[in-house]
Amino acid sequence: MLTHPQFNPIALDLTGLGLPLQVHWYGITYLVAFGLFLWLATLRTRLPWFAEEGWTRRDVEDLLFFGVVGVVVGGRLGYVLFYKPGWYAMHPLEVFAIWKGGMAFHGGMLGVAVAMAAFAWRRGRGFLAVTDLVAPCVPTGLASGRIGNFINGELWGRAADPGLPWAMVFPQSGLEIARHPSQLYQFALEGLLLFVVLWLYGRRQRPAGRVTAAFLIGYGVLRFVAEYFREPDDFLGMLALNLSMGQWLSLPMVAVGLALWVWAGRQPRAEAAA
């Protein structure tokens, strides 16, 4: 049985040199996520069908800006509305206290969808053309975020068999019991595995919406599975049918993905329609 290493969340502290600057590991993981997105999305713009549509590196940079706004606004509002609506209704100003933590992936995804729609409208592009470009580039950002969760010792897993070789004690939980390192499970599933699947699938031209649908289905299913190993939020616990909030939010994601997959399969391929 292992014990969480208790990393210092501050990667670089310059206050000792008289500079009011502390760089947190979580901030670094965000920078890594943004850098990977720029690199991977730029590679995808070079695929023949995207290149023919005139996609450029500048488009990718603008997409990143829109996406960051969508993630922050959507992620925060998602946490407020999905997880603690009553508390924030009583403390409305706390909605803006993002530095205190509290972001929800599913809310962030909805925020990004709105941001991508705004980008598509401004540039005169199809919404699904934008999301199909972006989808395979998202899982590496999710993987980076899960590493940040692990470094911070947050979002730990449920109790595990102490005999499990990688079972881990998270002192931050307040209980000295063996747990699943669920952050690493999510890093491997929603991050690396989903990235490999989408990247390989997206290397060939697909009907509009199919790559986006694959992301929605893949993330929804893998998140649903990972939630069985992740400790539910203490202020929510388990909900109806003994499912967590993360699982309930993943179900409509899978449903939309399946519907989009079927719809996309009935549309003519781009080259056939030309």
Backbone as JSON, one array per atom type, in Angstrom:
{
  "sequence": "MLTHPQFNPIALDLTGLGLPLQVHWYGITYLVAFGLFLWLATLRTRLPWFAEEGWTRRDVEDLLFFGVVGVVVGGRLGYVLFYKPGWYAMHPLEVFAIWKGGMAFHGGMLGVAVAMAAFAWRRGRGFLAVTDLVAPCVPTGLASGRIGNFINGELWGRAADPGLPWAMVFPQSGLEIARHPSQLYQFALEGLLLFVVLWLYGRRQRPAGRVTAAFLIGYGVLRFVAEYFREPDDFLGMLALNLSMGQWLSLPMVAVGLALWVWAGRQPRAEAAA",
  "N": [[0.85, -1.21, 0.0], [0.52, 2.21, -0.8], [1.44, 5.64, -0.06], [0.19, 8.87, -0.58], [2.4, 11.15, -2.14], [2.38, 13.78, -1.11], [2.9, 16.28, -2.47], [4.36, 19.52, -2.82], [2.17, 22.03, -3.56], [3.02, 24.33, -4.78], [5.06, 25.05, -7.37], [7.06, 26.82, -8.05], [8.47, 29.28, -6.16], [8.9, 32.57, -5.75], [8.83, 34.44, -3.84], [10.69, 34.63, -1.87], [12.71, 35.97, -3.06], [11.91, 38.48, -3.13], [9.96, 38.91, -4.97], [6.56, 39.05, -5.8], [5.43, 36.36, -6.5], [4.14, 33.21, -7.1], [4.2, 30.09, -8.52], [1.97, 27.67, -9.26], [1.64, 24.09, -9.43], [-0.73, 23.25, -10.56], [-1.42, 25.34, -12.2], [0.63, 25.12, -14.03], [-0.03, 22.7, -15.24], [-2.27, 23.5, -16.65], [-1.11, 25.25, -18.5], [0.43, 23.4, -19.91], [-1.64, 21.9, -21.02], [-2.82, 23.82, -22.72], [-0.68, 24.3, -24.46], [-0.34, 21.77, -25.65], [-2.78, 21.57, -26.96], [-2.55, 23.63, -28.91], [-0.44, 22.61, -30.46], [-1.37, 20.04, -31.32], [-3.85, 20.65, -32.56], [-2.96, 22.29, -34.59], [-1.54, 20.44, -36.11], [-3.7, 18.93, -37.02], [-4.98, 20.75, -38.7], [-3.51, 20.49, -40.94], [-4.3, 18.23, -42.22], [-5.65, 16.94, -45.24], [-8.49, 17.54, -45.83], [-9.1, 19.51, -43.98], [-7.18, 21.42, -44.56], [-7.94, 22.14, -47.14], [-10.18, 23.58, -46.57], [-9.14, 25.88, -45.65], [-8.08, 26.18, -43.06], [-5.95, 27.57, -40.57], [-2.96, 28.21, -38.58], [-3.45, 30.52, -37.14], [-6.23, 30.43, -36.87], [-6.39, 28.3, -35.07], [-5.17, 29.39, -32.8], [-7.03, 31.39, -32.2], [-9.23, 29.76, -31.68], [-8.34, 28.54, -29.35], [-8.39, 30.69, -27.57], [-11.17, 31.29, -27.49], [-12.0, 28.83, -26.5], [-10.78, 28.71, -23.93], [-12.13, 30.74, -22.57], [-14.69, 29.65, -22.66], [-14.32, 27.28, -21.16], [-13.64, 28.25, -18.58], [-15.84, 29.95, -17.85], [-18.06, 28.26, -18.36], [-17.31, 25.97, -16.9], [-17.28, 26.94, -14.28], [-19.95, 27.9, -13.9], [-21.25, 25.51, -14.33], [-20.45, 24.0, -12.11], [-21.6, 25.51, -10.09], [-24.38, 25.33, -10.71], [-24.89, 22.57, -11.06], [-23.81, 21.24, -8.84], [-23.82, 22.76, -6.35], [-26.23, 24.42, -6.12], [-28.08, 25.46, -4.21], [-26.45, 26.46, -2.13], [-24.94, 28.46, -3.41], [-27.0, 30.11, -4.18], [-27.61, 31.28, -1.8], [-25.27, 32.56, -1.32], [-24.44, 34.51, -3.44], [-22.28, 36.14, -4.4], [-20.1, 34.54, -4.12], [-19.98, 33.03, -6.36], [-18.24, 34.19, -8.12], [-15.79, 33.74, -7.02], [-13.53, 32.18, -8.1], [-10.95, 31.41, -7.51], [-11.12, 29.98, -5.2], [-11.68, 27.46, -5.89], [-13.68, 24.89, -7.53], [-14.91, 23.7, -10.16], [-16.59, 22.3, -12.96], [-16.42, 19.59, -15.16], [-18.43, 18.85, -17.04], [-19.97, 21.15, -17.21], [-18.0, 22.85, -18.17], [-17.64, 21.69, -20.67], [-20.07, 22.26, -21.92], [-19.82, 25.03, -21.94], [-17.63, 25.31, -23.65], [-18.79, 24.3, -25.98], [-20.64, 26.32, -26.56], [-18.83, 28.4, -26.96], [-17.43, 27.42, -29.2], [-19.5, 27.44, -31.04], [-19.91, 30.18, -31.23], [-17.46, 30.93, -32.35], [-17.61, 29.54, -34.81], [-19.8, 30.85, -35.97], [-18.83, 33.49, -36.22], [-16.76, 33.1, -38.01], [-17.97, 32.0, -40.18], [-18.14, 29.22, -40.49], [-19.03, 25.72, -40.38], [-20.58, 24.41, -37.47], [-20.1, 21.72, -36.64], [-17.87, 21.17, -38.16], [-15.97, 22.63, -36.85], [-15.99, 21.47, -34.24], [-15.3, 18.85, -34.87], [-12.68, 19.18, -35.68], [-11.51, 19.98, -33.28], [-12.1, 18.03, -31.29], [-10.34, 15.61, -31.03], [-8.19, 16.77, -29.81], [-8.72, 17.42, -27.26], [-8.61, 15.43, -25.1], [-5.89, 15.27, -24.16], [-5.59, 17.58, -22.73], [-7.4, 17.09, -20.69], [-6.1, 14.95, -19.49], [-3.81, 16.22, -18.54], [-4.96, 17.91, -16.64], [-5.88, 16.02, -14.77], [-3.5, 15.07, -13.76], [-2.74, 17.33, -12.39], [-4.75, 17.3, -10.43], [-3.94, 15.01, -9.04], [-1.39, 15.73, -8.08], [-2.16, 17.76, -6.33], [-3.48, 16.23, -4.51], [-6.26, 15.84, -4.49], [-9.75, 15.08, -5.16], [-9.78, 12.32, -4.63], [-9.9, 8.67, -4.65], [-12.34, 6.0, -4.03], [-12.6, 3.77, -1.18], [-10.23, 1.12, -1.18], [-9.05, -2.26, -1.63], [-6.58, -2.99, 0.66], [-4.59, -4.7, -0.17], [-4.22, -4.24, -2.83], [-1.78, -3.47, -5.17], [-1.29, -0.79, -5.99], [-2.89, 0.7, -4.36], [-3.64, 3.56, -2.39], [-2.98, 5.8, 0.29], [-4.54, 8.79, 1.08], [-3.72, 11.37, 2.87], [-4.99, 13.85, 2.93], [-7.66, 13.34, 2.85], [-8.48, 12.88, 5.38], [-8.8, 10.42, 6.46], [-7.04, 7.52, 7.25], [-6.96, 5.41, 5.18], [-6.76, 2.87, 2.65], [-7.02, 3.8, -0.74], [-8.4, 4.04, -4.07], [-6.31, 5.42, -6.54], [-7.88, 7.46, -8.11], [-7.58, 9.68, -9.72], [-5.44, 9.06, -11.35], [-6.48, 6.91, -12.71], [-8.42, 8.21, -14.23], [-6.76, 9.88, -15.68], [-5.5, 7.97, -17.3], [-7.68, 6.78, -18.64], [-9.78, 8.72, -19.57], [-8.0, 10.5, -20.52], [-5.34, 9.53, -21.83], [-6.11, 7.04, -23.17], [-8.53, 7.77, -24.49], [-7.55, 9.83, -26.08], [-5.77, 8.47, -27.84], [-7.57, 6.78, -29.21], [-9.34, 8.66, -30.44], [-7.56, 10.2, -31.9], [-6.45, 8.43, -33.75], [-8.81, 7.61, -35.03], [-9.64, 10.03, -36.08], [-7.85, 10.53, -38.1], [-8.62, 9.92, -40.61], [-10.92, 11.09, -43.09], [-14.16, 11.71, -41.99], [-17.78, 11.41, -41.88], [-19.42, 14.52, -41.3], [-19.51, 15.42, -37.93], [-19.1, 12.89, -36.87], [-16.59, 12.47, -35.55], [-16.84, 14.21, -33.42], [-19.04, 13.01, -32.18], [-17.88, 10.59, -31.45], [-16.13, 11.46, -29.47], [-17.95, 12.43, -27.5], [-19.35, 10.07, -26.83], [-17.22, 8.38, -26.08], [-15.9, 9.81, -23.96], [-18.06, 10.07, -22.17], [-18.72, 7.37, -21.53], [-16.28, 6.39, -20.47], [-15.86, 8.16, -18.33], [-18.11, 7.54, -16.81], [-17.48, 4.93, -16.02], [-15.1, 5.4, -14.58], [-16.06, 6.8, -12.41], [-16.97, 4.9, -10.63], [-14.82, 4.35, -9.11], [-14.09, 6.65, -7.93], [-14.3, 8.82, -5.18], [-17.42, 10.03, -4.21], [-18.68, 13.42, -4.14], [-18.69, 14.83, -0.93], [-20.79, 16.48, -0.07], [-22.83, 15.76, -1.65], [-22.96, 12.98, -2.05], [-24.16, 9.71, -2.99], [-26.54, 9.51, -5.62], [-29.82, 9.05, -7.1], [-30.55, 5.65, -7.98], [-28.16, 4.84, -7.02], [-26.05, 6.17, -8.23], [-23.41, 8.46, -9.01], [-23.14, 12.1, -9.18], [-21.46, 12.77, -11.3], [-21.78, 10.52, -12.93], [-24.51, 10.67, -13.6], [-24.48, 13.02, -15.07], [-22.96, 12.22, -17.2], [-24.53, 10.45, -18.64], [-26.55, 11.81, -20.34], [-24.69, 12.92, -22.05], [-23.58, 10.73, -23.39], [-25.91, 9.86, -24.64], [-26.53, 12.01, -26.38], [-24.24, 11.86, -27.94], [-24.57, 9.33, -29.18], [-26.91, 9.78, -30.65], [-26.0, 11.78, -32.38], [-24.02, 10.36, -33.71], [-25.53, 8.47, -35.17], [-27.08, 10.22, -36.75], [-25.03, 11.53, -38.19], [-24.03, 9.42, -39.69], [-25.94, 9.12, -41.59], [-25.63, 11.2, -43.28], [-24.38, 12.52, -46.39], [-21.0, 11.94, -47.45], [-18.4, 14.4, -47.43], [-16.89, 14.56, -49.83], [-18.56, 13.27, -51.57], [-20.69, 14.89, -51.72], [-19.75, 17.1, -52.99]],
  "CA": [[0.0, 0.0, 0.0], [1.3, 3.42, -0.97], [0.94, 6.88, 0.54], [0.33, 10.0, -1.5], [3.68, 11.82, -1.85], [2.22, 15.1, -0.48], [3.65, 17.27, -3.23], [4.14, 20.95, -2.56], [1.39, 22.52, -4.71], [3.73, 25.45, -5.39], [6.21, 24.56, -8.12], [8.11, 27.85, -8.06], [8.15, 30.35, -5.21], [9.89, 33.65, -5.88], [8.6, 35.45, -2.8], [11.93, 34.78, -1.11], [13.59, 36.9, -3.79], [11.26, 39.79, -3.13], [8.99, 39.01, -6.06], [5.25, 38.5, -5.37], [5.05, 35.39, -7.52], [4.15, 31.78, -6.8], [3.69, 29.33, -9.65], [1.42, 26.4, -8.79], [1.68, 22.98, -10.36], [-2.0, 23.17, -11.28], [-1.32, 26.33, -13.28], [1.53, 24.57, -15.05], [-0.76, 21.69, -16.01], [-3.12, 24.23, -17.6], [-0.25, 25.71, -19.58], [0.74, 22.23, -20.71], [-2.85, 21.57, -21.77], [-2.97, 24.79, -23.8], [0.39, 24.07, -25.42], [-0.64, 20.55, -26.4], [-3.88, 21.86, -27.88], [-2.02, 24.39, -30.04], [0.37, 21.72, -31.29], [-2.18, 18.99, -31.93], [-4.84, 21.23, -33.47], [-2.23, 22.76, -35.77], [-1.29, 19.24, -36.92], [-4.95, 18.53, -37.66], [-5.3, 21.67, -39.79], [-2.74, 20.1, -42.13], [-4.97, 17.13, -42.89], [-6.12, 17.49, -46.53], [-9.83, 18.11, -45.85], [-9.1, 20.76, -43.23], [-6.35, 22.37, -45.31], [-8.74, 22.63, -48.27], [-11.15, 24.55, -46.05], [-8.42, 27.1, -45.3], [-7.72, 26.3, -41.65], [-4.58, 28.03, -40.34], [-2.49, 28.29, -37.19], [-4.15, 31.66, -36.51], [-7.54, 29.92, -36.46], [-6.19, 27.48, -33.88], [-4.92, 30.3, -31.69], [-8.3, 32.02, -31.85], [-10.03, 28.71, -31.07], [-7.87, 28.36, -27.98], [-8.91, 31.81, -26.77], [-12.6, 31.05, -27.29], [-12.14, 27.65, -25.65], [-10.41, 29.03, -22.55], [-13.25, 31.49, -21.99], [-15.78, 28.7, -22.48], [-13.99, 26.36, -20.07], [-13.69, 28.94, -17.29], [-17.2, 30.39, -17.56], [-18.93, 27.1, -18.3], [-16.92, 25.1, -15.8], [-17.71, 27.53, -13.01], [-21.41, 27.89, -13.83], [-21.66, 24.12, -14.21], [-20.27, 23.6, -10.72], [-22.6, 26.24, -9.3], [-25.74, 24.86, -10.99], [-25.02, 21.12, -10.94], [-23.34, 20.67, -7.58], [-24.18, 23.5, -5.13], [-27.12, 25.54, -6.45], [-28.66, 26.06, -3.01], [-25.45, 27.22, -1.38], [-24.59, 29.68, -4.15], [-28.16, 30.99, -4.16], [-27.52, 32.0, -0.54], [-24.01, 33.32, -1.33], [-24.26, 34.78, -4.88], [-20.99, 36.73, -4.74], [-19.1, 33.48, -4.14], [-19.92, 32.48, -7.72], [-17.09, 34.78, -8.81], [-14.55, 33.4, -6.29], [-12.99, 30.99, -8.77], [-9.69, 31.01, -6.87], [-11.41, 29.07, -4.09], [-11.94, 26.14, -6.45], [-15.04, 24.57, -7.89], [-15.14, 23.68, -11.6], [-17.22, 21.05, -13.38], [-16.09, 19.3, -16.55], [-19.6, 18.85, -17.92], [-20.29, 22.55, -17.43], [-16.96, 23.37, -19.05], [-17.9, 21.19, -22.01], [-21.16, 23.07, -22.47], [-19.26, 26.35, -22.2], [-16.81, 25.2, -24.86], [-19.7, 24.15, -27.11], [-21.15, 27.66, -26.87], [-17.7, 29.16, -27.51], [-17.17, 26.93, -30.55], [-20.59, 27.92, -31.87], [-19.63, 31.59, -31.48], [-16.34, 30.97, -33.29], [-18.11, 29.1, -36.11], [-20.65, 31.92, -36.5], [-18.0, 34.63, -36.6], [-15.9, 32.75, -39.15], [-18.75, 31.43, -41.26], [-17.83, 27.8, -40.61], [-20.0, 24.83, -39.78], [-20.29, 24.09, -36.07], [-19.51, 20.38, -36.53], [-16.52, 21.21, -38.73], [-15.11, 23.14, -35.78], [-15.87, 20.49, -33.15], [-14.56, 17.68, -35.37], [-11.25, 19.54, -35.64], [-11.06, 20.17, -31.9], [-12.37, 16.91, -30.39], [-9.22, 14.74, -30.67], [-7.16, 17.54, -29.1], [-9.19, 17.72, -25.9], [-8.23, 14.5, -24.04], [-4.58, 15.53, -23.55], [-5.82, 18.62, -21.72], [-8.03, 16.42, -19.55], [-5.04, 14.17, -18.83], [-2.96, 17.17, -17.81], [-5.71, 18.35, -15.47], [-5.92, 14.95, -13.78], [-2.19, 15.07, -13.09], [-2.82, 18.41, -11.42], [-5.56, 16.81, -9.31], [-3.14, 14.05, -8.26], [-0.36, 16.48, -7.37], [-2.82, 18.46, -5.23], [-4.07, 15.27, -3.58], [-7.69, 16.11, -4.43], [-10.59, 14.17, -5.96], [-9.25, 10.98, -4.41], [-10.8, 7.57, -4.96], [-13.06, 5.31, -2.98], [-11.8, 2.81, -0.42], [-9.75, 0.0, -1.99], [-8.43, -3.37, -0.92], [-5.19, -2.64, 1.0], [-3.67, -5.58, -0.88], [-4.02, -3.76, -4.19], [-0.41, -2.91, -5.17], [-1.25, 0.66, -6.17], [-3.79, 1.38, -3.43], [-2.9, 4.71, -1.85], [-3.56, 6.58, 1.38], [-4.53, 10.23, 0.85], [-3.92, 12.02, 4.17], [-5.88, 15.0, 2.8], [-9.04, 12.9, 3.02], [-8.78, 12.82, 6.8], [-8.89, 9.02, 6.87], [-5.85, 6.75, 6.86], [-7.4, 4.16, 4.57], [-6.31, 2.67, 1.28], [-7.98, 4.29, -1.72], [-8.02, 4.0, -5.48], [-5.83, 6.71, -7.05], [-8.8, 7.62, -9.24], [-7.08, 10.71, -10.63], [-4.59, 8.39, -12.33], [-7.38, 6.13, -13.56], [-9.02, 9.14, -15.19], [-5.66, 10.28, -16.56], [-5.26, 6.9, -18.26], [-8.88, 6.47, -19.43], [-10.33, 9.89, -20.26], [-6.9, 11.23, -21.12], [-4.5, 8.84, -22.81], [-6.84, 6.09, -24.01], [-9.45, 8.49, -25.36], [-6.75, 10.55, -27.06], [-5.28, 7.53, -28.86], [-8.71, 6.34, -30.02], [-9.84, 9.75, -31.27], [-6.52, 10.65, -32.83], [-6.4, 7.45, -34.84], [-10.08, 7.66, -35.76], [-9.74, 11.31, -36.78], [-6.84, 10.66, -39.15], [-9.32, 9.76, -41.88], [-12.09, 11.95, -43.18], [-15.39, 11.06, -41.55], [-18.96, 12.27, -42.03], [-19.44, 15.63, -40.34], [-20.11, 15.11, -36.64], [-18.73, 11.58, -36.35], [-15.49, 12.58, -34.59], [-17.44, 14.83, -32.23], [-19.86, 11.98, -31.53], [-16.97, 9.62, -30.82], [-15.66, 12.07, -28.23], [-19.04, 12.45, -26.52], [-19.6, 8.7, -26.38], [-16.03, 7.87, -25.41], [-15.7, 10.43, -22.65], [-19.17, 9.74, -21.3], [-18.59, 5.99, -21.06], [-15.08, 6.24, -19.63], [-16.1, 8.9, -17.08], [-19.09, 6.76, -16.06], [-16.74, 3.82, -15.41], [-14.14, 5.91, -13.6], [-16.78, 7.27, -11.24], [-17.12, 3.8, -9.69], [-13.61, 4.3, -8.3], [-13.86, 7.99, -7.4], [-15.13, 9.17, -4.02], [-18.4, 11.06, -4.56], [-18.6, 14.65, -3.35], [-19.28, 14.57, 0.39], [-22.01, 17.24, 0.11], [-23.87, 15.17, -2.5], [-23.06, 11.54, -1.87], [-24.71, 8.99, -4.13], [-27.87, 9.98, -5.98], [-30.76, 8.01, -7.51], [-29.98, 4.41, -8.56], [-26.82, 4.7, -6.47], [-25.09, 6.74, -9.17], [-22.88, 9.76, -8.61], [-23.5, 13.21, -10.05], [-20.66, 12.64, -12.51], [-22.38, 9.49, -13.77], [-25.76, 11.17, -14.14], [-24.17, 14.03, -16.09], [-22.36, 11.53, -18.34], [-25.56, 9.73, -19.4], [-27.02, 12.58, -21.49], [-23.56, 13.12, -22.96], [-23.54, 9.53, -24.23], [-27.13, 9.84, -25.45], [-26.35, 12.98, -27.46], [-23.21, 11.31, -28.82], [-25.16, 8.25, -29.97], [-27.83, 10.39, -31.62], [-25.19, 12.47, -33.38], [-23.35, 9.31, -34.5], [-26.52, 7.94, -36.12], [-27.4, 11.3, -37.69], [-23.87, 11.77, -39.07], [-23.89, 8.31, -40.6], [-26.96, 9.25, -42.66], [-25.31, 12.34, -44.13], [-23.41, 12.2, -47.45], [-19.64, 12.35, -47.19], [-18.1, 15.71, -48.03], [-16.43, 14.44, -51.2], [-19.69, 12.81, -52.38], [-21.62, 16.01, -51.86], [-19.1, 18.16, -53.75]],
  "C": [[0.88, 1.25, 0.0], [0.67, 4.59, -0.21], [1.17, 8.01, -0.45], [1.58, 10.8, -1.14], [3.58, 13.19, -1.19], [3.11, 16.14, -1.16], [3.37, 18.68, -2.71], [3.37, 21.5, -3.75], [2.04, 23.7, -5.43], [4.98, 24.92, -6.06], [7.38, 25.53, -8.07], [7.68, 29.0, -7.18], [9.25, 31.4, -5.25], [9.69, 34.73, -4.82], [9.86, 35.67, -1.97], [12.91, 35.72, -1.76], [12.98, 38.29, -3.88], [10.25, 39.98, -4.24], [7.67, 38.36, -5.63], [4.72, 37.47, -6.38], [5.21, 33.96, -7.0], [3.49, 31.05, -7.97], [3.25, 27.97, -9.13], [1.5, 25.33, -9.87], [0.39, 22.92, -11.19], [-2.01, 24.17, -12.44], [-0.43, 25.83, -14.4], [0.81, 23.52, -15.89], [-1.71, 22.36, -17.01], [-2.3, 24.72, -18.78], [0.14, 24.56, -20.51], [-0.45, 21.86, -21.59], [-3.03, 22.53, -22.95], [-1.91, 24.57, -24.88], [0.13, 22.84, -26.28], [-1.78, 20.79, -27.39], [-3.38, 22.61, -29.11], [-1.27, 23.48, -31.01], [-0.5, 20.72, -32.05], [-3.19, 19.55, -32.93], [-4.17, 21.75, -34.74], [-1.91, 21.58, -36.69], [-2.56, 18.83, -37.66], [-5.34, 19.48, -38.79], [-4.56, 21.3, -41.06], [-3.31, 18.87, -42.83], [-5.67, 17.69, -44.13], [-7.48, 18.16, -46.48], [-9.95, 19.37, -45.02], [-8.29, 21.83, -43.97], [-7.13, 22.96, -46.48], [-9.78, 23.66, -47.82], [-10.47, 25.82, -45.54], [-8.09, 27.28, -43.84], [-6.25, 26.67, -41.51], [-4.23, 27.99, -38.86], [-3.19, 29.43, -36.46], [-5.54, 31.24, -36.06], [-7.43, 29.12, -35.17], [-5.96, 28.35, -32.65], [-6.21, 30.98, -31.23], [-9.24, 31.0, -31.2], [-9.63, 28.5, -29.62], [-8.41, 29.46, -27.08], [-10.39, 31.59, -26.47], [-12.8, 29.88, -26.32], [-11.82, 27.92, -24.2], [-11.55, 29.78, -21.87], [-14.42, 30.55, -21.71], [-15.55, 27.76, -21.31], [-14.17, 27.04, -18.72], [-15.13, 29.31, -16.92], [-18.13, 29.19, -17.41], [-18.61, 26.18, -17.15], [-17.38, 25.62, -14.46], [-19.23, 27.49, -12.86], [-21.93, 26.46, -13.69], [-21.54, 23.63, -12.77], [-21.34, 24.24, -9.84], [-23.99, 25.62, -9.47], [-25.93, 23.37, -10.77], [-24.75, 20.6, -9.53], [-23.8, 21.42, -6.33], [-25.13, 24.66, -5.43], [-27.7, 26.24, -5.23], [-27.68, 26.94, -2.28], [-25.12, 28.53, -2.09], [-25.77, 30.63, -4.26], [-28.15, 31.84, -2.9], [-26.27, 32.89, -0.49], [-23.65, 33.68, -2.78], [-22.9, 35.35, -5.26], [-19.89, 35.68, -4.8], [-19.0, 32.81, -5.51], [-18.66, 32.96, -8.43], [-15.76, 34.42, -8.15], [-13.94, 32.11, -6.85], [-11.72, 30.5, -8.1], [-9.9, 30.08, -5.68], [-11.71, 27.65, -4.57], [-13.41, 25.95, -6.78], [-15.3, 24.73, -9.38], [-15.73, 22.32, -11.95], [-16.92, 20.8, -14.85], [-17.3, 19.43, -17.46], [-20.08, 20.28, -18.2], [-19.28, 23.19, -18.37], [-17.18, 22.93, -20.49], [-19.02, 21.98, -22.68], [-20.68, 24.48, -22.8], [-18.42, 26.36, -23.46], [-17.7, 25.07, -26.1], [-20.26, 25.5, -27.54], [-20.04, 28.5, -27.5], [-17.39, 28.73, -28.93], [-18.25, 27.38, -31.52], [-20.38, 29.4, -32.22], [-18.49, 31.75, -32.49], [-16.82, 30.61, -34.7], [-18.95, 30.19, -36.76], [-19.83, 33.1, -37.0], [-17.17, 34.35, -37.84], [-16.67, 32.15, -40.32], [-18.46, 29.97, -41.53], [-18.95, 26.98, -39.98], [-19.6, 24.48, -38.36], [-19.61, 22.74, -35.93], [-18.13, 20.31, -37.16], [-15.52, 21.68, -37.67], [-14.91, 22.08, -34.7], [-15.14, 19.23, -33.6], [-13.06, 17.94, -35.41], [-10.73, 19.47, -34.22], [-11.09, 18.88, -31.08], [-11.16, 16.04, -30.05], [-8.12, 15.45, -29.88], [-7.52, 17.8, -27.65], [-8.66, 16.75, -24.84], [-6.87, 14.75, -23.4], [-4.69, 16.63, -22.49], [-6.47, 18.03, -20.48], [-6.99, 15.62, -18.77], [-4.15, 15.08, -17.99], [-3.66, 17.64, -16.54], [-5.76, 17.3, -14.38], [-4.58, 14.8, -13.06], [-2.16, 16.18, -12.05], [-3.64, 18.02, -10.21], [-4.74, 15.87, -8.43], [-2.07, 14.78, -7.45], [-0.96, 17.2, -6.16], [-3.43, 17.53, -4.2], [-5.55, 15.48, -3.4], [-8.43, 15.14, -5.33], [-10.09, 12.73, -5.85], [-10.33, 9.93, -4.65], [-11.51, 6.99, -3.75], [-12.12, 4.32, -2.28], [-11.46, 1.61, -1.31], [-9.21, -1.09, -1.08], [-6.99, -3.01, -0.61], [-4.17, -3.51, 0.28], [-3.44, -5.17, -2.32], [-2.68, -3.05, -4.26], [-0.36, -1.4, -5.27], [-2.27, 1.4, -5.31], [-3.0, 2.44, -2.67], [-3.69, 5.39, -0.73], [-3.42, 8.06, 1.02], [-4.79, 10.92, 2.19], [-4.88, 13.2, 4.11], [-7.34, 14.62, 3.04], [-9.46, 12.86, 4.48], [-8.91, 11.42, 7.34], [-7.67, 8.26, 6.36], [-6.27, 5.39, 6.31], [-6.89, 4.09, 3.13], [-7.42, 3.1, 0.31], [-7.48, 4.02, -3.14], [-7.46, 5.38, -5.86], [-6.63, 7.07, -8.31], [-8.36, 8.72, -10.21], [-6.23, 10.07, -11.74], [-5.41, 7.48, -13.24], [-7.97, 7.04, -14.65], [-7.97, 9.68, -16.17], [-5.47, 9.25, -17.67], [-6.46, 6.68, -19.19], [-9.35, 7.67, -20.26], [-9.25, 10.71, -20.95], [-6.21, 10.45, -22.21], [-5.28, 7.93, -23.73], [-7.76, 6.81, -24.98], [-8.7, 9.27, -26.43], [-6.3, 9.63, -28.19], [-6.41, 7.12, -29.79], [-9.16, 7.45, -30.97], [-8.81, 10.21, -32.29], [-6.42, 9.71, -34.03], [-7.67, 7.51, -35.69], [-10.17, 8.92, -36.6], [-8.71, 11.51, -37.86], [-7.43, 10.47, -40.54], [-10.54, 10.67, -41.9], [-13.35, 11.15, -42.86], [-16.58, 11.97, -41.86], [-18.97, 13.34, -40.95], [-20.17, 15.24, -39.06], [-19.67, 13.79, -36.05], [-17.6, 11.65, -35.32], [-15.99, 13.21, -33.29], [-18.25, 13.81, -31.46], [-18.99, 10.96, -30.82], [-16.42, 10.16, -29.51], [-16.73, 12.02, -27.15], [-19.3, 11.06, -25.95], [-18.42, 8.19, -25.56], [-15.82, 8.47, -24.04], [-16.81, 10.03, -21.69], [-19.06, 8.35, -20.7], [-17.42, 5.84, -20.1], [-15.23, 6.99, -18.31], [-17.08, 8.13, -16.2], [-18.39, 5.61, -15.33], [-15.82, 4.32, -14.31], [-14.81, 6.35, -12.32], [-17.02, 6.17, -10.2], [-15.92, 3.7, -8.75], [-13.31, 5.64, -7.62], [-14.82, 8.27, -6.25], [-16.13, 10.26, -4.41], [-18.24, 12.28, -3.65], [-19.35, 14.46, -2.03], [-20.59, 15.33, 0.6], [-23.15, 16.74, -0.77], [-24.09, 13.69, -2.22], [-23.56, 10.87, -3.14], [-26.15, 9.44, -4.36], [-28.76, 8.8, -6.37], [-30.05, 6.87, -8.22], [-28.54, 4.18, -8.12], [-25.74, 5.14, -7.45], [-24.63, 8.1, -8.65], [-23.36, 10.85, -9.56], [-22.73, 13.12, -11.37], [-21.24, 11.6, -13.46], [-23.69, 9.97, -14.39], [-25.51, 12.2, -15.24], [-23.56, 13.39, -17.34], [-23.41, 10.85, -19.21], [-26.12, 10.56, -20.56], [-25.93, 12.86, -22.51], [-23.46, 11.94, -23.92], [-24.74, 9.5, -25.16], [-27.02, 10.8, -26.63], [-25.31, 12.46, -28.46], [-23.75, 10.22, -29.72], [-26.1, 8.8, -31.04], [-27.06, 11.08, -32.74], [-24.48, 11.47, -34.29], [-24.3, 8.76, -35.57], [-26.84, 8.98, -37.18], [-26.27, 11.5, -38.69], [-23.72, 10.66, -40.1], [-24.89, 8.36, -41.75], [-26.68, 10.41, -43.59], [-24.31, 11.92, -45.21], [-22.02, 12.68, -47.06], [-19.34, 13.64, -47.95], [-17.72, 15.58, -49.49], [-17.56, 14.0, -52.13], [-20.65, 13.96, -52.65], [-21.06, 17.11, -52.74], [-19.49, 18.12, -55.23]]
}
